[in-house]
Structure formats: C-alpha cells, structure tokens
PDB file of C-alpha atoms in Angstrom:
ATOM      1  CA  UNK A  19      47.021  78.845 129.079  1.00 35.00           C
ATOM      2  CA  UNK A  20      48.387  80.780 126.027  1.00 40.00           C
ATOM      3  CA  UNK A  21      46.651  83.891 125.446  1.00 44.00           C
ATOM      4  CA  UNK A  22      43.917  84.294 122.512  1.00 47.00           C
ATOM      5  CA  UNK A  23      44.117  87.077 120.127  1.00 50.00           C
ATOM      6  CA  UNK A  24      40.888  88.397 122.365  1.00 57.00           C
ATOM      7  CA  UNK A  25      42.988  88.818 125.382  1.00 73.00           C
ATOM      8  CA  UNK A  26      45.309  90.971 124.375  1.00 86.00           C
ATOM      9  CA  UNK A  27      46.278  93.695 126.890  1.00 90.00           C
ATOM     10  CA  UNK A  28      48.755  96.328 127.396  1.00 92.00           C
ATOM     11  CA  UNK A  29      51.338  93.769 129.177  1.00 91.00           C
ATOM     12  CA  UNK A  30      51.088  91.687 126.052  1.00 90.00           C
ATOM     13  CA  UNK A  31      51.767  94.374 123.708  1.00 89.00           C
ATOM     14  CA  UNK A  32      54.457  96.266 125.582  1.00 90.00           C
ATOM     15  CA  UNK A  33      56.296  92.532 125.414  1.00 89.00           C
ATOM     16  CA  UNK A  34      56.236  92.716 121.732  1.00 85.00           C
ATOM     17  CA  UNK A  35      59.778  92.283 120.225  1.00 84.00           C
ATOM     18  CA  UNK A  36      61.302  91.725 116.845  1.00 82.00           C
ATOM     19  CA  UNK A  37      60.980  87.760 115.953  1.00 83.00           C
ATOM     20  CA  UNK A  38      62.798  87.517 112.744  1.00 85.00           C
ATOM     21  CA  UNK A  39      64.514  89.858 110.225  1.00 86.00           C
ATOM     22  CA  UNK A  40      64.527  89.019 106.226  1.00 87.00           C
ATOM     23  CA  UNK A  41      67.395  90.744 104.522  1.00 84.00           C
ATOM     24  CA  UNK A  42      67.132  88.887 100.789  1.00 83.00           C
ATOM     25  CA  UNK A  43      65.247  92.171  99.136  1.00 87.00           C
ATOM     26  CA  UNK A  44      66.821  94.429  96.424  1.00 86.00           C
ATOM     27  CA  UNK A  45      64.665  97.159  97.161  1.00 86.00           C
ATOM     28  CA  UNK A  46      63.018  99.219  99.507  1.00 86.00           C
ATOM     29  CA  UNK A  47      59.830  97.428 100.847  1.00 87.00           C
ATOM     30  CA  UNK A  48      56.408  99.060  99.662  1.00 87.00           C
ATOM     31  CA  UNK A  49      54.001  97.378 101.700  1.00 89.00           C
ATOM     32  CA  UNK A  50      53.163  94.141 103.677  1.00 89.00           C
ATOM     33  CA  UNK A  51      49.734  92.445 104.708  1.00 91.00           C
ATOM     34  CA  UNK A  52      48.855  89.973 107.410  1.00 90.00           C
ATOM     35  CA  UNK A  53      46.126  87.474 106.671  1.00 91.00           C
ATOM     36  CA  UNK A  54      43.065  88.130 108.703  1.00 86.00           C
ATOM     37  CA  UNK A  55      42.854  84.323 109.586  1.00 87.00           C
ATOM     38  CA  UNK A  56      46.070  82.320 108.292  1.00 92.00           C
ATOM     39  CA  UNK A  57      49.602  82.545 109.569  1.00 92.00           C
ATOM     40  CA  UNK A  58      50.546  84.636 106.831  1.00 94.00           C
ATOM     41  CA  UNK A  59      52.240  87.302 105.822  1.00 94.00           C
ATOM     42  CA  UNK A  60      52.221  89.179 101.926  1.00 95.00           C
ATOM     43  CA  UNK A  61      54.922  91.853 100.921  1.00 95.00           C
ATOM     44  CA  UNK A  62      55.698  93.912  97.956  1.00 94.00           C
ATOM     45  CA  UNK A  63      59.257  95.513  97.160  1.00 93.00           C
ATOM     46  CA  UNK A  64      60.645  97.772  95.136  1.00 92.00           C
ATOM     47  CA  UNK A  65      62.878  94.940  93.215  1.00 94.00           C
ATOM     48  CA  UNK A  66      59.059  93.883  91.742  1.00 93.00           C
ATOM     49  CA  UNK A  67      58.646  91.128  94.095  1.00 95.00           C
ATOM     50  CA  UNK A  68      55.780  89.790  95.775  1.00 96.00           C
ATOM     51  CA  UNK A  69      57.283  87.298  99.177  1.00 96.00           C
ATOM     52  CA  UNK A  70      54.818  85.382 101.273  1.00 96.00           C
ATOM     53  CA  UNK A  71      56.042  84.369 104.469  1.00 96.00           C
ATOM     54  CA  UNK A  72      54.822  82.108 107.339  1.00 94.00           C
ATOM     55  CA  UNK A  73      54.845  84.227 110.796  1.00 91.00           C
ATOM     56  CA  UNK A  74      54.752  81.014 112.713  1.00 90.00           C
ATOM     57  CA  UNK A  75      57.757  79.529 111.750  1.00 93.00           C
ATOM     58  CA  UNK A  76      59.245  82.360 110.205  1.00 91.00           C
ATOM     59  CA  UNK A  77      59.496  81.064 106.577  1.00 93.00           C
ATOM     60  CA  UNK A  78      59.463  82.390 103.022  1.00 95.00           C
ATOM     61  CA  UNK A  79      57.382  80.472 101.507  1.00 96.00           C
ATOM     62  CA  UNK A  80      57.188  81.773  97.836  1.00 95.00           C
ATOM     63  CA  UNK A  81      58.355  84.683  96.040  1.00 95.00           C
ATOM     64  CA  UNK A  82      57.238  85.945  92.222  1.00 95.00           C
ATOM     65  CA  UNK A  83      58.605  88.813  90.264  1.00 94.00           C
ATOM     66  CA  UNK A  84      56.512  91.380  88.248  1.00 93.00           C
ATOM     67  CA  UNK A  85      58.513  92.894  85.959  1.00 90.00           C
ATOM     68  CA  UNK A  86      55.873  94.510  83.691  1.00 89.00           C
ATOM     69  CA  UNK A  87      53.740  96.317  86.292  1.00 90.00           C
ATOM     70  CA  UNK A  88      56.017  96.038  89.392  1.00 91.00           C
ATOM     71  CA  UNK A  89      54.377  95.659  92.685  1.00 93.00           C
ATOM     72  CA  UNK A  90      53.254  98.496  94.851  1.00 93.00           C
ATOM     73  CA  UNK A  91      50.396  97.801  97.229  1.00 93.00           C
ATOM     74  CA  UNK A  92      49.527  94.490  98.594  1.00 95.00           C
ATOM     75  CA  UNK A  93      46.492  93.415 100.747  1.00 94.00           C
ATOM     76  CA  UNK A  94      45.228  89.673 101.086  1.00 96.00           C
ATOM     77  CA  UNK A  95      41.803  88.915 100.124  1.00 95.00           C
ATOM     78  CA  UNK A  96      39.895  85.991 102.051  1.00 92.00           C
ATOM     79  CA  UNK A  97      41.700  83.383 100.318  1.00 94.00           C
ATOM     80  CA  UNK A  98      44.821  82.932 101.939  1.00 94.00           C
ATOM     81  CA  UNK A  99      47.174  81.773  98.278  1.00 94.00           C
ATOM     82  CA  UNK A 100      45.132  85.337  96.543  1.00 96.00           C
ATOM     83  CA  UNK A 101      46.033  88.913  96.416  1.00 97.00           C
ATOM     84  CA  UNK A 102      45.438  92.395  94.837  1.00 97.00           C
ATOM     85  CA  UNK A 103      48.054  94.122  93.422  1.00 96.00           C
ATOM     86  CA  UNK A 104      48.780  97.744  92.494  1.00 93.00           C
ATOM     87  CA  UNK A 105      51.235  98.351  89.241  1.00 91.00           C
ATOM     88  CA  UNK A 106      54.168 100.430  89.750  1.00 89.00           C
ATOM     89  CA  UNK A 107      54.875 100.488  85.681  1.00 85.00           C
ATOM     90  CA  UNK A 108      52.417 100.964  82.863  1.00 77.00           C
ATOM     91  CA  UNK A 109      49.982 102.926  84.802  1.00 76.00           C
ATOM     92  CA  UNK A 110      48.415 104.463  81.327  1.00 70.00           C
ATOM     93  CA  UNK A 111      47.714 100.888  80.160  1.00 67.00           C
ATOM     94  CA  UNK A 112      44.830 101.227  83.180  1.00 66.00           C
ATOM     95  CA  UNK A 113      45.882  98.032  84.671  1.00 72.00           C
ATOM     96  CA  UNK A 114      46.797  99.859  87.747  1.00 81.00           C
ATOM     97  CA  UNK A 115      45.046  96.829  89.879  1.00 90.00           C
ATOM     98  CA  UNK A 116      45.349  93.226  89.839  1.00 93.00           C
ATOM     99  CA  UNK A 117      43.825  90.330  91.679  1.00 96.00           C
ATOM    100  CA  UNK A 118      46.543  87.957  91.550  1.00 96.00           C
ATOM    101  CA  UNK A 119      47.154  84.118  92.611  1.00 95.00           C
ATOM    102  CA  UNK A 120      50.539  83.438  93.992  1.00 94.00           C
ATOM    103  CA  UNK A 121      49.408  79.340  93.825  1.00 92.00           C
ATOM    104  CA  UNK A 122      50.722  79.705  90.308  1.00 92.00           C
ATOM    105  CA  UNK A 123      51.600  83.181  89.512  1.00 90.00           C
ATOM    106  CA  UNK A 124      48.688  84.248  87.385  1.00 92.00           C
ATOM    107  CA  UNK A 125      46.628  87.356  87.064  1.00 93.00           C
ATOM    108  CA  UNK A 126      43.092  86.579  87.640  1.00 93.00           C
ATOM    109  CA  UNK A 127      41.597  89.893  86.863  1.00 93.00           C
ATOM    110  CA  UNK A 128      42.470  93.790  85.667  1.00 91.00           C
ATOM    111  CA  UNK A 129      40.124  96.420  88.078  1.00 91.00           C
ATOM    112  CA  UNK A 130      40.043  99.429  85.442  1.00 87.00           C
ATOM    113  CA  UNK A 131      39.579 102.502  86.161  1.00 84.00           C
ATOM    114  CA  UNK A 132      41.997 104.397  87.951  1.00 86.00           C
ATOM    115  CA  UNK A 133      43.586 106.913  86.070  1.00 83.00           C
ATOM    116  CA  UNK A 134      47.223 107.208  88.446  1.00 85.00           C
ATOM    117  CA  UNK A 135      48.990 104.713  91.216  1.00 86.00           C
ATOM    118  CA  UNK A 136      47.225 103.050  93.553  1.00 88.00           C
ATOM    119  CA  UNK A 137      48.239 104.125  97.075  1.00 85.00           C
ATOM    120  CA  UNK A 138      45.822 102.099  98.997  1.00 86.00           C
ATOM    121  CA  UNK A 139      43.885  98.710  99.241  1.00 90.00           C
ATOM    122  CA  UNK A 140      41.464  97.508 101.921  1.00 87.00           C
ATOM    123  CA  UNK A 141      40.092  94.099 101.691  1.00 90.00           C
ATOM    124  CA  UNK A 142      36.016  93.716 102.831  1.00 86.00           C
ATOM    125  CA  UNK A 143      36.570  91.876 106.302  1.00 81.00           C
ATOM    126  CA  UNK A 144      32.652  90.513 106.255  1.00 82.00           C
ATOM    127  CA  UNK A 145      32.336  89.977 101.841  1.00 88.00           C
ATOM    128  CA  UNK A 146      33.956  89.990  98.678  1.00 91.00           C
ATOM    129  CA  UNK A 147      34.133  94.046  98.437  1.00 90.00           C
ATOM    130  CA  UNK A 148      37.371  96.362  98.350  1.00 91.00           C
ATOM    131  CA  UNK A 149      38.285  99.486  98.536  1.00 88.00           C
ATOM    132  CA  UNK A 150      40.816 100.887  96.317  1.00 88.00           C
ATOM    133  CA  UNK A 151      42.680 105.468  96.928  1.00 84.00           C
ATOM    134  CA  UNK A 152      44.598 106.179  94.034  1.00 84.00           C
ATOM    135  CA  UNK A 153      46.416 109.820  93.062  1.00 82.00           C
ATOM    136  CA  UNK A 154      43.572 110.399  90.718  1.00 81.00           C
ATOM    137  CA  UNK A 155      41.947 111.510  93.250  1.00 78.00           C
ATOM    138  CA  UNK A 156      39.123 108.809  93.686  1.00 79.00           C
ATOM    139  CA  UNK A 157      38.277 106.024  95.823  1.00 81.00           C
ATOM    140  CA  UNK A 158      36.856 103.308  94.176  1.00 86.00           C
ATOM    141  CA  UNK A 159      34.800 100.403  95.862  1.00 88.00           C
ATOM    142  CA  UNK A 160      34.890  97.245  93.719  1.00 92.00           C
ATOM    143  CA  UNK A 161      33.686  93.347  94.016  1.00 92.00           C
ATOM    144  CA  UNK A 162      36.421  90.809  93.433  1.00 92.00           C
ATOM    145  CA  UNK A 163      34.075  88.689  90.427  1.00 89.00           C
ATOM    146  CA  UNK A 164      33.636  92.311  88.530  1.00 87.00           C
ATOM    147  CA  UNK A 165      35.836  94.361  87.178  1.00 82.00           C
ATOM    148  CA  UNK A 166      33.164  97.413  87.790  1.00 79.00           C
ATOM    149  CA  UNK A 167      33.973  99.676  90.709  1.00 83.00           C
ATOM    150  CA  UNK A 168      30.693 100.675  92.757  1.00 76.00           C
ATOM    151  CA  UNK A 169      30.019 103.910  94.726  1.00 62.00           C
ATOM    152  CA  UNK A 170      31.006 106.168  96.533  1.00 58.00           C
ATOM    153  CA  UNK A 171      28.415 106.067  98.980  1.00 57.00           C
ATOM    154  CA  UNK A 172      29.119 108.954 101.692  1.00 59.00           C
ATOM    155  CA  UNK A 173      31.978 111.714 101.785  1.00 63.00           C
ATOM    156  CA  UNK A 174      32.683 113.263 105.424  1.00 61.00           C
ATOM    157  CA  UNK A 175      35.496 115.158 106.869  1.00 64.00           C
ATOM    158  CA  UNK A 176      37.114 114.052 109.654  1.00 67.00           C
ATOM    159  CA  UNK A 177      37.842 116.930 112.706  1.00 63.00           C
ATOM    160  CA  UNK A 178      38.717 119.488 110.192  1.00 66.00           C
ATOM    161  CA  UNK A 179      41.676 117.760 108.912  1.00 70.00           C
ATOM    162  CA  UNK A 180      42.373 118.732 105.395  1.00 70.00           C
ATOM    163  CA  UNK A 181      45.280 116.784 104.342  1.00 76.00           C
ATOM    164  CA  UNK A 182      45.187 114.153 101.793  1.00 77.00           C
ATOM    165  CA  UNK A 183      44.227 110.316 102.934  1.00 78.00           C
ATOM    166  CA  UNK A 184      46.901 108.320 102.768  1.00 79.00           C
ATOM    167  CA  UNK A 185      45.569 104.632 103.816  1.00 82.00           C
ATOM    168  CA  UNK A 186      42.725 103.025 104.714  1.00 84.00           C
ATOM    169  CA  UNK A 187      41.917 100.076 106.752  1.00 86.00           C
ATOM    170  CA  UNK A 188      38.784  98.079 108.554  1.00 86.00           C
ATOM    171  CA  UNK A 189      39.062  96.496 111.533  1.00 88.00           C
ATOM    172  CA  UNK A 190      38.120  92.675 111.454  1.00 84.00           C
ATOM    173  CA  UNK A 191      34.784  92.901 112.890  1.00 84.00           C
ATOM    174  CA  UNK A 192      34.109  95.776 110.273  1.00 83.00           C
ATOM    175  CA  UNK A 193      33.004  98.313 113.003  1.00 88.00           C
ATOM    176  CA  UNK A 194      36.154 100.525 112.825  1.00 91.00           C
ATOM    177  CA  UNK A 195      37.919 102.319 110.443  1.00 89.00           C
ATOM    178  CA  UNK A 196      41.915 103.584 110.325  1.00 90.00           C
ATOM    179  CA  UNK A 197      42.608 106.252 107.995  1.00 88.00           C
ATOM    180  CA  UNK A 198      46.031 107.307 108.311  1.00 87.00           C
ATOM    181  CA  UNK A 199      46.901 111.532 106.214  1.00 85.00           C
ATOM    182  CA  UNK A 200      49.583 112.606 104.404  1.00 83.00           C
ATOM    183  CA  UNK A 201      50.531 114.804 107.160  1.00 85.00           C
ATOM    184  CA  UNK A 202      51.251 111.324 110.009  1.00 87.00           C
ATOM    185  CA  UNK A 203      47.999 111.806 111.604  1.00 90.00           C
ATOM    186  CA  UNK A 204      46.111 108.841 112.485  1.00 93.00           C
ATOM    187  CA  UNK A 205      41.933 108.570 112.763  1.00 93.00           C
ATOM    188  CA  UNK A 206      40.022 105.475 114.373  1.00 95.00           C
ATOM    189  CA  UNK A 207      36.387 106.288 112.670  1.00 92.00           C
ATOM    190  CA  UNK A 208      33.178 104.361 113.385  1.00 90.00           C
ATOM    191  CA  UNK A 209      32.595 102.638 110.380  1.00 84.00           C
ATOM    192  CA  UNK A 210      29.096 103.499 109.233  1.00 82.00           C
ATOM    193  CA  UNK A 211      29.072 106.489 110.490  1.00 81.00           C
ATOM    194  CA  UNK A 212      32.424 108.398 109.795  1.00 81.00           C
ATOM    195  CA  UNK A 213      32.213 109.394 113.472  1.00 87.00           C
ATOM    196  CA  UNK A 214      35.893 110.398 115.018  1.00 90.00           C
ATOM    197  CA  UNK A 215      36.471 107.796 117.807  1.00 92.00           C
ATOM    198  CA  UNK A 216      40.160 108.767 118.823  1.00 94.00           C
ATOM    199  CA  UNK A 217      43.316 109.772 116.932  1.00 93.00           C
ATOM    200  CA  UNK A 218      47.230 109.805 117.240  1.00 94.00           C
ATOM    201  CA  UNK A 219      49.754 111.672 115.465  1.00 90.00           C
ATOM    202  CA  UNK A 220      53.218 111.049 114.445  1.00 89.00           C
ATOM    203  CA  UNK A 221      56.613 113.396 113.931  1.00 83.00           C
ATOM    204  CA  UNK A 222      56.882 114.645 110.804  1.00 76.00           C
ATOM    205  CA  UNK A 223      58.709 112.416 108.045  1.00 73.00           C
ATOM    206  CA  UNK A 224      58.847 114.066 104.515  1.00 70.00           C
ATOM    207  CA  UNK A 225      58.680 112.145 101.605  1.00 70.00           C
ATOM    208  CA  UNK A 226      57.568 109.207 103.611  1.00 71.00           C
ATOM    209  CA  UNK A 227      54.178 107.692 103.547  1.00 72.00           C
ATOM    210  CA  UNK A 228      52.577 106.720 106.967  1.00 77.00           C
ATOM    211  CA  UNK A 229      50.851 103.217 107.025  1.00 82.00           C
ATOM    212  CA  UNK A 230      48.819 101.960 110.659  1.00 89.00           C
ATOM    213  CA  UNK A 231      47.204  98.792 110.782  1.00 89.00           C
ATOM    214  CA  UNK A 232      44.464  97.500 113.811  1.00 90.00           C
ATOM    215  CA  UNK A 233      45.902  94.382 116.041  1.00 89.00           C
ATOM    216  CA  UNK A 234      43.478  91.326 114.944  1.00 84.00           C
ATOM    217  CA  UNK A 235      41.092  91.973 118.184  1.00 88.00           C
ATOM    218  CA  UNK A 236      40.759  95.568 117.031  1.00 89.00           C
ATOM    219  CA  UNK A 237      41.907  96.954 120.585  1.00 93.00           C
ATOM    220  CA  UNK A 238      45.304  98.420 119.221  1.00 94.00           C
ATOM    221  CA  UNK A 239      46.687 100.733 116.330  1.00 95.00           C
ATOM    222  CA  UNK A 240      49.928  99.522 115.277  1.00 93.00           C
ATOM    223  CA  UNK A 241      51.387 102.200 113.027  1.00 91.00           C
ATOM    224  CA  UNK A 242      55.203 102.659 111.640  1.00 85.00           C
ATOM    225  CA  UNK A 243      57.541 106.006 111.343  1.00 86.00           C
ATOM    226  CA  UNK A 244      60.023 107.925 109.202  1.00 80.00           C
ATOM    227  CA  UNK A 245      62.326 107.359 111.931  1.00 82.00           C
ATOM    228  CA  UNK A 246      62.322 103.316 111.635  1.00 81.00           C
ATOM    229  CA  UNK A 247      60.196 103.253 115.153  1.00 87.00           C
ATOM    230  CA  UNK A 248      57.091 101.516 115.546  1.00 89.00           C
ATOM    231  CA  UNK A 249      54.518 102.568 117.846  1.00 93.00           C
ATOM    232  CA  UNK A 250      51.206 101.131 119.292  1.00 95.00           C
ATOM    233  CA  UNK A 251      48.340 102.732 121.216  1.00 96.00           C
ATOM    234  CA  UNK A 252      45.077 101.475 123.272  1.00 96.00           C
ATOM    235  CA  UNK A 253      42.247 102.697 121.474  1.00 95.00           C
ATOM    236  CA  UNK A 254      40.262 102.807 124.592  1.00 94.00           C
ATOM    237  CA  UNK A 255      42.834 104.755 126.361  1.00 95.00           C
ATOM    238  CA  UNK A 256      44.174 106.516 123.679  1.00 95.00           C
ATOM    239  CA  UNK A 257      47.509 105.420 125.165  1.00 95.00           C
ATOM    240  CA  UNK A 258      50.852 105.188 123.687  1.00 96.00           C
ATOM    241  CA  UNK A 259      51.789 100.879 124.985  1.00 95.00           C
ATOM    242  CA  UNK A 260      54.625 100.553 123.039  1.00 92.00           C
ATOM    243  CA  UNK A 261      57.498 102.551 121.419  1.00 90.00           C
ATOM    244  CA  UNK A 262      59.948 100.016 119.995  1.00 86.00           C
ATOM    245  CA  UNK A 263      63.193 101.349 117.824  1.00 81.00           C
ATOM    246  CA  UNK A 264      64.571  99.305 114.745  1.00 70.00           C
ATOM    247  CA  UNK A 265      67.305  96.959 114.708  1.00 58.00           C
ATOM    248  CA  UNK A 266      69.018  98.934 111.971  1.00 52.00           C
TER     249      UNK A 266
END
C-alpha cells in the first residue's frame, strides 16, 4: 500500500528526488506555495508572473502577468483557483496586497495598510485569517472578506535571537509555527504559546532571503539555501534526513 502523507518517515524523505524542472521563466523566482489540500502548486517570478502548476502530473496549468504591481509573495488561500499577492511596483499607491483569482485573472480585494513590500504571507490553516511581515516593520493579521487588518495579539522573543523575521509559516494542524531570520536560522515555535520547540541553522548566504516550509504531516522542515541545496530535518529528532544539491 502507498504511503499516506501521515506516514512519512525518514526513509521516505531521504528518497526524495527532483521530479520535474520548469525552465520557461524570465526571471528569478520569488516564491512558490503548495496547496494545503489540492495537487497544486502557485509561483511568483521576477518577469511579473504568477504559474500554477499540477505536482501530479507535472503540468502548467495557467500563467498571468502583472505588470502594474509585479508579483512578489504568493501563498494559496483555502480555495484552490485563489491567491494573495504582494506588489513588487507601486508600493506608495498602498496596494502592497492583493487577493487575487487566477480562474479569470481578477483582483478581488486591496489589504491596505502596509507602508513598504511585503516579505511574507501565511494563510490561516483552520479559518479565513492571514498573516501578512512587511519592511515597515509590522505584522499585520487580516480576514480575507475585510480589508481591515486585526491585532497584534502577543510579541515574544525567541532564544535571544535578535535578527529580523524573515518568514512565517503554520503547520496544517495549526499547532506549530516556522519562523525562518534574516540571519538563516530556523525556529519551530508552539503556536499559542511562542514556546521554542527546536531550531536549525543554515550557512550564511548574503543578500539572499531564507524561506522553510513544514512537510503536510508537520513532522519535517523543508527549508532551501544560498548555495542551491535543499535540506530537511526531523523535528522530533532535530535531525538533518536529507541534503540534496541542485541540478544546476
């Protein structure tokens, strides 16, 4: 029997390969988002595109272009054709954030507020909530049917590290928190709490922003490099599984 996304184990990751390699971008890629539930993927390039894929059969299903705002940060929200969007261009405008539907290209909704880019989105896993870090120094916690941002609602440090946050994500169960620094450190954090449940750290890349991500059973941290490696760790471990080098 095939194994379910809650049997993952060490074996299975350490067998992870690369599947498929797109090479029809004009630009660097920004970011990219699985969908917690569909067979989907979302990405965002420097060209100003937006590409969705399908991981199963390794397909492009639909790309837009931005040109006005560009496209900088992507993240899925429950709806697997629906996105939000961070602007690259026309950040003074205050349309820094967009919920977008790539069903027919249209901009459902400006989140005002931010003052500067947009370097991270996290989607709610459990309701419509998000979290938005921008280099305004805020983070802003907003509801998909308002354009209102709510909180904050706790501020905690995090073992003494002082460097800036660079990304923030939720595990799918919404128990666990990854915040990944501006200096490649790595923190899984108890989600109500703030409390430090293990970290990693990376070698130093400068000028290049760190992103990690959680495997969909919320047993791994899958994080990228400056070097073009990607690495993966047991969280109950706190185990390196996997150190896999790129293809280019």
């Amino acid at each position: 029997m095939a194994a379910t996304l809650s049997q993952l184990d060490d074996g299975i990751v350490r067998g992870m390969a690369i599947g498929a390699v797109f090479t029809d971008y004009a630009g660097k890629i920004n970011c990219l988002d699985f969908h917690r539930k569909e067979d989907l993927l979302v990405t965002s390039s420097e060209d100003d595109s937006i590409r969705l894929y399908n991981i199963t059969s390794a397909t492009l299903l639909k790309t837009t272009y931005h040109r006005k705002h560009g496209a900088d940060r992507v993240c899925f929200t429950h709806h697997p054709s629906s996105i939000l969007c961070s602007s690259r261009y026309n950040l003074e405008s205050a349309e820094s954030l967009r919920y977008l539907s790539l069903y027919d290209n249209r901009c459902l909704r400006y989140f005002k507020g931010h003052k500067d880019r947009v370097v991270s989105l996290c989607m709610s896993p459990v309701n419509d909530s998000f979290m938005s870090g921008s280099l305004d120094h805020s983070v802003r916690i907003w509801d998909l049917r308002v354009n209102a941002c709510q909180g904050p609602f706790d501020t905690f440090l995090v073992g003494g590290d002082t460097a800036e946050v660079s990304d923030i994500k939720f595990s799918n169960d919404g128990k666990s928190m990854l915040l990944t620094t501006t200096n490649n450190h790595i923190y899984v954090l108890d989600a109500y709490g703030g409390d430090k449940r293990c970290g990693f750290s990376l070698e130093s890349s400068p000028n290049v922003s760190t992103e990690a991500a959680f495997t969909p059973d919320g047993q791994y941290v899958i994080s990228g490099s400056g070097d073009g490696t990607l690495h993966a760790w047991n969280i109950n471990t706190i185990q390196e599984v996997l150190f896999l080098k790129s293809c280019f």
